[in-house]
Amino acid sequence: DTAVSQTPKYLVTQMGNDKSIKCEQNLGHDTMYWYKQDSKKFLKIMFSYNNKELIINETVPNRFSPKSPDKAHLNLHINSLELGDSAVYFCASSQQLNEKLFFGSGTQLSVL
Amino acid sequence: RKEVEQDPGPFNVPEGATVAFNCTYSNSASQSFFWYRQDCRKEPKLLMSVYSSGNEDGRFTAQLNRASQYISLLIRDSKLSDSATYLCVVNGRNFNKFYFGSGTKLNVKP
């Protein structure tokens, strides 16, 4: 069984559309994250949730809205997609805050 | 100044070589350090944690130098399968947050 799974793997969409990426972990971890990896391969934290509560919210445009229905799920909804949103988005989880991260396989988002 | 800095490489080495990467970090109060490996078009995977006294896992040795604020990764007897990007990860001023280096690319050639 995949520990951290995210869907879809690829997402190609037009500017201005709204899209969602889903993430689930079956590791029993308390903390989940969204990271963005840009074209220069730099991984940057976007959001972190601990037991369904938002812990970290980086300076991310409010077009990005995370939602955690329970501690095993953390979804990412993006409104009014822009060209600059094109990147690979990784979901991750850790047992607790500040512990080693386990990543999903990534969602490659291409905004045309 | 970036929280974590790495030489992007690439490091091109022959099979069997020993190669070392360094990574510097800016927050002297950082407590957690890791090396991750990322293959092309894949997710980062934990290679090893880095402990204060240094630690070894097979051909891989990680060291922490708090005085100079850097961590290192040594790979002995390089294999073709070691070819990947190695990411340094450190927690920053906000201890709930990890910062990733931009990665060091390693190419092991036959």
PDB file of C-alpha atoms in Angstrom:
ATOM      1  CA  ASP A   1       0.000   0.000   0.000  1.00  0.00           C
ATOM      2  CA  THR A   2       1.231   3.477  -0.859  1.00  0.00           C
ATOM      3  CA  ALA A   3       1.978   5.416   2.331  1.00  0.00           C
ATOM      4  CA  VAL A   4       1.258   8.907   1.014  1.00  0.00           C
ATOM      5  CA  SER A   5      -0.848   9.032  -2.101  1.00  0.00           C
ATOM      6  CA  GLN A   6      -1.895  12.059  -4.070  1.00  0.00           C
ATOM      7  CA  THR A   7      -4.059  12.495  -7.149  1.00  0.00           C
ATOM      8  CA  PRO A   8      -3.942  13.358  -9.913  1.00  0.00           C
ATOM      9  CA  LYS A   9      -0.364  12.710 -11.000  1.00  0.00           C
ATOM     10  CA  TYR A  10      -0.671  15.134 -13.906  1.00  0.00           C
ATOM     11  CA  LEU A  11      -2.967  18.114 -14.236  1.00  0.00           C
ATOM     12  CA  VAL A  12      -3.080  20.231 -17.378  1.00  0.00           C
ATOM     13  CA  THR A  13      -5.502  23.120 -17.355  1.00  0.00           C
ATOM     14  CA  GLN A  14      -6.205  26.562 -18.714  1.00  0.00           C
ATOM     15  CA  MET A  15      -5.502  29.838 -16.950  1.00  0.00           C
ATOM     16  CA  GLY A  16      -8.396  30.982 -14.806  1.00  0.00           C
ATOM     17  CA  ASN A  17      -9.694  27.506 -14.013  1.00  0.00           C
ATOM     18  CA  ASP A  18     -10.158  26.086 -10.511  1.00  0.00           C
ATOM     19  CA  LYS A  19      -8.610  22.726  -9.657  1.00  0.00           C
ATOM     20  CA  SER A  20      -8.041  20.461  -6.668  1.00  0.00           C
ATOM     21  CA  ILE A  21      -5.337  18.015  -5.668  1.00  0.00           C
ATOM     22  CA  LYS A  22      -6.095  15.322  -3.118  1.00  0.00           C
ATOM     23  CA  CYS A  23      -3.751  13.703  -0.626  1.00  0.00           C
ATOM     24  CA  GLU A  24      -4.168  10.806   1.755  1.00  0.00           C
ATOM     25  CA  GLN A  25      -1.729   9.110   4.124  1.00  0.00           C
ATOM     26  CA  ASN A  26      -2.167   5.730   5.771  1.00  0.00           C
ATOM     27  CA  LEU A  27       0.797   6.038   8.127  1.00  0.00           C
ATOM     28  CA  GLY A  28      -1.226   7.305  11.074  1.00  0.00           C
ATOM     29  CA  HIS A  29       0.773  10.525  11.072  1.00  0.00           C
ATOM     30  CA  ASP A  30      -0.460  13.647  12.819  1.00  0.00           C
ATOM     31  CA  THR A  31       1.049  16.217  10.466  1.00  0.00           C
ATOM     32  CA  MET A  32       0.575  16.801   6.770  1.00  0.00           C
ATOM     33  CA  TYR A  33       2.096  19.320   4.384  1.00  0.00           C
ATOM     34  CA  TRP A  34       1.945  20.775   0.929  1.00  0.00           C
ATOM     35  CA  TYR A  35       5.210  21.658  -0.782  1.00  0.00           C
ATOM     36  CA  LYS A  36       5.777  23.307  -4.144  1.00  0.00           C
ATOM     37  CA  GLN A  37       8.777  22.453  -6.312  1.00  0.00           C
ATOM     38  CA  ASP A  38       9.443  24.994  -9.027  1.00  0.00           C
ATOM     39  CA  SER A  39      11.352  24.657 -12.290  1.00  0.00           C
ATOM     40  CA  LYS A  40      14.646  25.230 -10.455  1.00  0.00           C
ATOM     41  CA  LYS A  41      13.845  22.192  -8.282  1.00  0.00           C
ATOM     42  CA  PHE A  42      13.589  24.287  -5.134  1.00  0.00           C
ATOM     43  CA  LEU A  43      11.147  22.741  -2.630  1.00  0.00           C
ATOM     44  CA  LYS A  44       9.201  25.243  -0.581  1.00  0.00           C
ATOM     45  CA  ILE A  45       6.652  24.707   2.176  1.00  0.00           C
ATOM     46  CA  MET A  46       3.183  26.046   1.484  1.00  0.00           C
ATOM     47  CA  PHE A  47       1.021  24.714   4.291  1.00  0.00           C
ATOM     48  CA  SER A  48       1.234  22.447   7.280  1.00  0.00           C
ATOM     49  CA  TYR A  49      -1.603  20.887   9.251  1.00  0.00           C
ATOM     50  CA  ASN A  50      -1.303  19.143  12.597  1.00  0.00           C
ATOM     51  CA  ASN A  51      -4.313  17.097  13.644  1.00  0.00           C
ATOM     52  CA  LYS A  52      -6.488  18.999  11.168  1.00  0.00           C
ATOM     53  CA  GLU A  53      -5.339  22.380  12.434  1.00  0.00           C
ATOM     54  CA  LEU A  54      -3.452  24.819  10.238  1.00  0.00           C
ATOM     55  CA  ILE A  55       0.030  25.329  11.661  1.00  0.00           C
ATOM     56  CA  ILE A  56       1.975  26.895   8.827  1.00  0.00           C
ATOM     57  CA  ASN A  57       0.640  29.144   6.128  1.00  0.00           C
ATOM     58  CA  GLU A  58       3.477  30.572   4.108  1.00  0.00           C
ATOM     59  CA  THR A  59       3.072  33.664   1.993  1.00  0.00           C
ATOM     60  CA  VAL A  60       0.941  31.798  -0.470  1.00  0.00           C
ATOM     61  CA  PRO A  61      -1.713  33.649  -2.515  1.00  0.00           C
ATOM     62  CA  ASN A  62      -5.155  33.177  -1.031  1.00  0.00           C
ATOM     63  CA  ARG A  63      -6.166  31.508  -4.288  1.00  0.00           C
ATOM     64  CA  PHE A  64      -4.653  28.438  -2.629  1.00  0.00           C
ATOM     65  CA  SER A  65      -6.866  26.931   0.045  1.00  0.00           C
ATOM     66  CA  PRO A  66      -5.983  23.747   1.892  1.00  0.00           C
ATOM     67  CA  LYS A  67      -8.621  21.623   3.554  1.00  0.00           C
ATOM     68  CA  SER A  68      -8.115  18.820   6.045  1.00  0.00           C
ATOM     69  CA  PRO A  69     -11.326  16.850   6.677  1.00  0.00           C
ATOM     70  CA  ASP A  70      -9.421  14.505   8.991  1.00  0.00           C
ATOM     71  CA  LYS A  71      -5.809  13.977   9.905  1.00  0.00           C
ATOM     72  CA  ALA A  72      -5.298  11.414   7.152  1.00  0.00           C
ATOM     73  CA  HIS A  73      -6.333  13.782   4.375  1.00  0.00           C
ATOM     74  CA  LEU A  74      -5.095  17.154   3.187  1.00  0.00           C
ATOM     75  CA  ASN A  75      -6.470  18.515  -0.052  1.00  0.00           C
ATOM     76  CA  LEU A  76      -5.375  21.593  -1.942  1.00  0.00           C
ATOM     77  CA  HIS A  77      -7.793  23.722  -3.920  1.00  0.00           C
ATOM     78  CA  ILE A  78      -6.508  26.367  -6.294  1.00  0.00           C
ATOM     79  CA  ASN A  79      -8.750  29.098  -7.711  1.00  0.00           C
ATOM     80  CA  SER A  80      -8.138  31.187 -10.799  1.00  0.00           C
ATOM     81  CA  LEU A  81      -5.021  29.346 -11.877  1.00  0.00           C
ATOM     82  CA  GLU A  82      -2.151  31.418 -13.259  1.00  0.00           C
ATOM     83  CA  LEU A  83       0.789  30.514 -15.480  1.00  0.00           C
ATOM     84  CA  GLY A  84       3.142  30.924 -12.531  1.00  0.00           C
ATOM     85  CA  ASP A  85       1.322  28.180 -10.637  1.00  0.00           C
ATOM     86  CA  SER A  86       2.872  25.602 -12.960  1.00  0.00           C
ATOM     87  CA  ALA A  87       5.071  23.411 -10.778  1.00  0.00           C
ATOM     88  CA  VAL A  88       5.159  20.037  -9.071  1.00  0.00           C
ATOM     89  CA  TYR A  89       3.132  19.943  -5.860  1.00  0.00           C
ATOM     90  CA  PHE A  90       4.117  17.394  -3.237  1.00  0.00           C
ATOM     91  CA  CYS A  91       2.056  16.276  -0.317  1.00  0.00           C
ATOM     92  CA  ALA A  92       3.984  14.975   2.691  1.00  0.00           C
ATOM     93  CA  SER A  93       3.344  13.713   6.190  1.00  0.00           C
ATOM     94  CA  SER A  94       5.300  13.222   9.390  1.00  0.00           C
ATOM     95  CA  GLN A  95       4.548  11.481  12.663  1.00  0.00           C
ATOM     96  CA  GLN A  96       4.657  14.815  14.432  1.00  0.00           C
ATOM     97  CA  LEU A  97       5.882  18.308  13.700  1.00  0.00           C
ATOM     98  CA  ASN A  98       9.592  18.527  13.102  1.00  0.00           C
ATOM     99  CA  GLU A  99      10.038  14.854  12.316  1.00  0.00           C
ATOM    100  CA  LYS A 100      11.152  13.240   9.086  1.00  0.00           C
ATOM    101  CA  LEU A 101       8.922  13.712   6.088  1.00  0.00           C
ATOM    102  CA  PHE A 102       7.371  11.113   3.820  1.00  0.00           C
ATOM    103  CA  PHE A 103       6.350  12.408   0.415  1.00  0.00           C
ATOM    104  CA  GLY A 104       3.657  11.544  -2.064  1.00  0.00           C
ATOM    105  CA  SER A 105       4.679  11.010  -5.674  1.00  0.00           C
ATOM    106  CA  GLY A 106       3.790  14.559  -6.695  1.00  0.00           C
ATOM    107  CA  THR A 107       1.289  16.278  -8.950  1.00  0.00           C
ATOM    108  CA  GLN A 108       2.704  18.008 -12.002  1.00  0.00           C
ATOM    109  CA  LEU A 109       0.497  21.008 -12.677  1.00  0.00           C
ATOM    110  CA  SER A 110       0.761  22.716 -16.048  1.00  0.00           C
ATOM    111  CA  VAL A 111      -1.238  25.895 -16.575  1.00  0.00           C
ATOM    112  CA  LEU A 112      -1.588  26.870 -20.227  1.00  0.00           C
TER     113      LEU A 112
ATOM    114  CA  ARG B   1      20.638  34.838   2.824  1.00  0.00           C
ATOM    115  CA  LYS B   2      19.049  31.475   2.098  1.00  0.00           C
ATOM    116  CA  GLU B   3      18.264  29.205   5.030  1.00  0.00           C
ATOM    117  CA  VAL B   4      20.049  26.279   3.403  1.00  0.00           C
ATOM    118  CA  GLU B   5      22.645  26.389   0.646  1.00  0.00           C
ATOM    119  CA  GLN B   6      24.130  23.611  -1.438  1.00  0.00           C
ATOM    120  CA  ASP B   7      26.486  23.398  -4.380  1.00  0.00           C
ATOM    121  CA  PRO B   8      24.177  22.448  -7.276  1.00  0.00           C
ATOM    122  CA  GLY B   9      26.905  20.429  -9.015  1.00  0.00           C
ATOM    123  CA  PRO B  10      26.736  18.320 -11.049  1.00  0.00           C
ATOM    124  CA  PHE B  11      29.347  16.085  -9.517  1.00  0.00           C
ATOM    125  CA  ASN B  12      30.454  13.638 -12.205  1.00  0.00           C
ATOM    126  CA  VAL B  13      32.331  10.702 -10.699  1.00  0.00           C
ATOM    127  CA  PRO B  14      33.334   7.221 -11.879  1.00  0.00           C
ATOM    128  CA  GLU B  15      31.899   4.098 -10.302  1.00  0.00           C
ATOM    129  CA  GLY B  16      33.752   3.194  -7.145  1.00  0.00           C
ATOM    130  CA  ALA B  17      34.741   6.762  -6.338  1.00  0.00           C
ATOM    131  CA  THR B  18      34.210   8.474  -3.012  1.00  0.00           C
ATOM    132  CA  VAL B  19      32.291  11.736  -3.185  1.00  0.00           C
ATOM    133  CA  ALA B  20      31.308  14.264  -0.538  1.00  0.00           C
ATOM    134  CA  PHE B  21      28.743  17.050  -0.467  1.00  0.00           C
ATOM    135  CA  ASN B  22      28.415  19.883   1.989  1.00  0.00           C
ATOM    136  CA  CYS B  23      25.407  21.954   2.911  1.00  0.00           C
ATOM    137  CA  THR B  24      25.458  25.137   4.989  1.00  0.00           C
ATOM    138  CA  TYR B  25      22.579  26.442   7.094  1.00  0.00           C
ATOM    139  CA  SER B  26      21.943  29.883   8.523  1.00  0.00           C
ATOM    140  CA  ASN B  27      20.053  29.244  11.770  1.00  0.00           C
ATOM    141  CA  SER B  28      22.452  28.292  14.536  1.00  0.00           C
ATOM    142  CA  ALA B  29      19.517  27.026  16.637  1.00  0.00           C
ATOM    143  CA  SER B  30      18.485  24.376  14.093  1.00  0.00           C
ATOM    144  CA  GLN B  31      17.915  20.989  15.667  1.00  0.00           C
ATOM    145  CA  SER B  32      16.927  18.581  12.917  1.00  0.00           C
ATOM    146  CA  PHE B  33      18.989  17.684   9.881  1.00  0.00           C
ATOM    147  CA  PHE B  34      18.378  15.237   7.088  1.00  0.00           C
ATOM    148  CA  TRP B  35      19.641  14.159   3.706  1.00  0.00           C
ATOM    149  CA  TYR B  36      17.026  13.274   1.128  1.00  0.00           C
ATOM    150  CA  ARG B  37      17.519  11.765  -2.290  1.00  0.00           C
ATOM    151  CA  GLN B  38      15.415  12.753  -5.284  1.00  0.00           C
ATOM    152  CA  ASP B  39      15.479  10.877  -8.565  1.00  0.00           C
ATOM    153  CA  CYS B  40      14.417  12.617 -11.759  1.00  0.00           C
ATOM    154  CA  ARG B  41      10.644  13.196 -11.807  1.00  0.00           C
ATOM    155  CA  LYS B  42      10.189  11.424  -8.478  1.00  0.00           C
ATOM    156  CA  GLU B  43       9.461  12.452  -4.932  1.00  0.00           C
ATOM    157  CA  PRO B  44      12.201  13.093  -2.369  1.00  0.00           C
ATOM    158  CA  LYS B  45      12.967  10.081  -0.212  1.00  0.00           C
ATOM    159  CA  LEU B  46      14.700  10.089   3.129  1.00  0.00           C
ATOM    160  CA  LEU B  47      18.279   8.892   2.821  1.00  0.00           C
ATOM    161  CA  MET B  48      19.354   9.451   6.401  1.00  0.00           C
ATOM    162  CA  SER B  49      18.969  11.660   9.429  1.00  0.00           C
ATOM    163  CA  VAL B  50      22.062  13.495  10.620  1.00  0.00           C
ATOM    164  CA  TYR B  51      22.983  13.196  14.267  1.00  0.00           C
ATOM    165  CA  SER B  52      25.330  15.371  16.292  1.00  0.00           C
ATOM    166  CA  SER B  53      27.901  12.630  16.680  1.00  0.00           C
ATOM    167  CA  GLY B  54      27.798  11.724  13.007  1.00  0.00           C
ATOM    168  CA  ASN B  55      26.273   8.541  11.680  1.00  0.00           C
ATOM    169  CA  GLU B  56      26.857   5.912   9.063  1.00  0.00           C
ATOM    170  CA  ASP B  57      24.543   3.729   7.022  1.00  0.00           C
ATOM    171  CA  GLY B  58      26.410   1.324   4.793  1.00  0.00           C
ATOM    172  CA  ARG B  59      28.337   3.345   2.222  1.00  0.00           C
ATOM    173  CA  PHE B  60      26.842   6.632   3.436  1.00  0.00           C
ATOM    174  CA  THR B  61      28.224   8.779   6.239  1.00  0.00           C
ATOM    175  CA  ALA B  62      26.643  11.978   7.494  1.00  0.00           C
ATOM    176  CA  GLN B  63      28.362  14.557   9.677  1.00  0.00           C
ATOM    177  CA  LEU B  64      27.192  17.679  11.467  1.00  0.00           C
ATOM    178  CA  ASN B  65      29.474  20.593  12.239  1.00  0.00           C
ATOM    179  CA  ARG B  66      27.553  23.003  14.466  1.00  0.00           C
ATOM    180  CA  ALA B  67      30.428  25.436  14.886  1.00  0.00           C
ATOM    181  CA  SER B  68      30.642  26.054  11.154  1.00  0.00           C
ATOM    182  CA  GLN B  69      26.953  25.348  10.553  1.00  0.00           C
ATOM    183  CA  TYR B  70      27.224  22.733   7.885  1.00  0.00           C
ATOM    184  CA  ILE B  71      26.317  19.126   7.326  1.00  0.00           C
ATOM    185  CA  SER B  72      28.043  16.749   5.000  1.00  0.00           C
ATOM    186  CA  LEU B  73      27.279  13.528   3.168  1.00  0.00           C
ATOM    187  CA  LEU B  74      30.019  11.121   2.143  1.00  0.00           C
ATOM    188  CA  ILE B  75      29.309   8.339  -0.321  1.00  0.00           C
ATOM    189  CA  ARG B  76      31.924   5.598  -0.629  1.00  0.00           C
ATOM    190  CA  ASP B  77      32.253   3.130  -3.493  1.00  0.00           C
ATOM    191  CA  SER B  78      29.768   5.000  -5.668  1.00  0.00           C
ATOM    192  CA  LYS B  79      27.296   2.927  -7.674  1.00  0.00           C
ATOM    193  CA  LEU B  80      25.512   3.864 -10.878  1.00  0.00           C
ATOM    194  CA  SER B  81      22.288   3.741  -8.867  1.00  0.00           C
ATOM    195  CA  ASP B  82      23.554   6.539  -6.618  1.00  0.00           C
ATOM    196  CA  SER B  83      22.990   8.989  -9.480  1.00  0.00           C
ATOM    197  CA  ALA B  84      20.351  11.402  -8.187  1.00  0.00           C
ATOM    198  CA  THR B  85      19.913  14.819  -6.612  1.00  0.00           C
ATOM    199  CA  TYR B  86      20.746  14.987  -2.909  1.00  0.00           C
ATOM    200  CA  LEU B  87      18.742  17.437  -0.854  1.00  0.00           C
ATOM    201  CA  CYS B  88      19.847  18.870   2.446  1.00  0.00           C
ATOM    202  CA  VAL B  89      17.003  19.577   4.898  1.00  0.00           C
ATOM    203  CA  VAL B  90      17.194  21.671   8.054  1.00  0.00           C
ATOM    204  CA  ASN B  91      14.588  23.101  10.378  1.00  0.00           C
ATOM    205  CA  GLY B  92      14.706  26.865  10.614  1.00  0.00           C
ATOM    206  CA  ARG B  93      13.786  29.712  12.958  1.00  0.00           C
ATOM    207  CA  ASN B  94      10.278  28.376  13.113  1.00  0.00           C
ATOM    208  CA  PHE B  95      10.974  24.878  14.337  1.00  0.00           C
ATOM    209  CA  ASN B  96       7.775  23.650  12.776  1.00  0.00           C
ATOM    210  CA  LYS B  97       9.191  24.293   9.353  1.00  0.00           C
ATOM    211  CA  PHE B  98      11.795  22.509   7.294  1.00  0.00           C
ATOM    212  CA  TYR B  99      13.934  24.240   4.725  1.00  0.00           C
ATOM    213  CA  PHE B 100      15.263  22.379   1.731  1.00  0.00           C
ATOM    214  CA  GLY B 101      18.434  23.120  -0.143  1.00  0.00           C
ATOM    215  CA  SER B 102      18.149  23.276  -3.915  1.00  0.00           C
ATOM    216  CA  GLY B 103      19.989  19.985  -4.170  1.00  0.00           C
ATOM    217  CA  THR B 104      23.331  18.665  -5.396  1.00  0.00           C
ATOM    218  CA  LYS B 105      23.224  16.579  -8.524  1.00  0.00           C
ATOM    219  CA  LEU B 106      25.391  13.469  -8.638  1.00  0.00           C
ATOM    220  CA  ASN B 107      26.153  11.559 -11.829  1.00  0.00           C
ATOM    221  CA  VAL B 108      28.000   8.275 -11.381  1.00  0.00           C
ATOM    222  CA  LYS B 109      29.523   7.103 -14.669  1.00  0.00           C
ATOM    223  CA  PRO B 110      30.567   3.573 -15.647  1.00  0.00           C
TER     224      PRO B 110
END
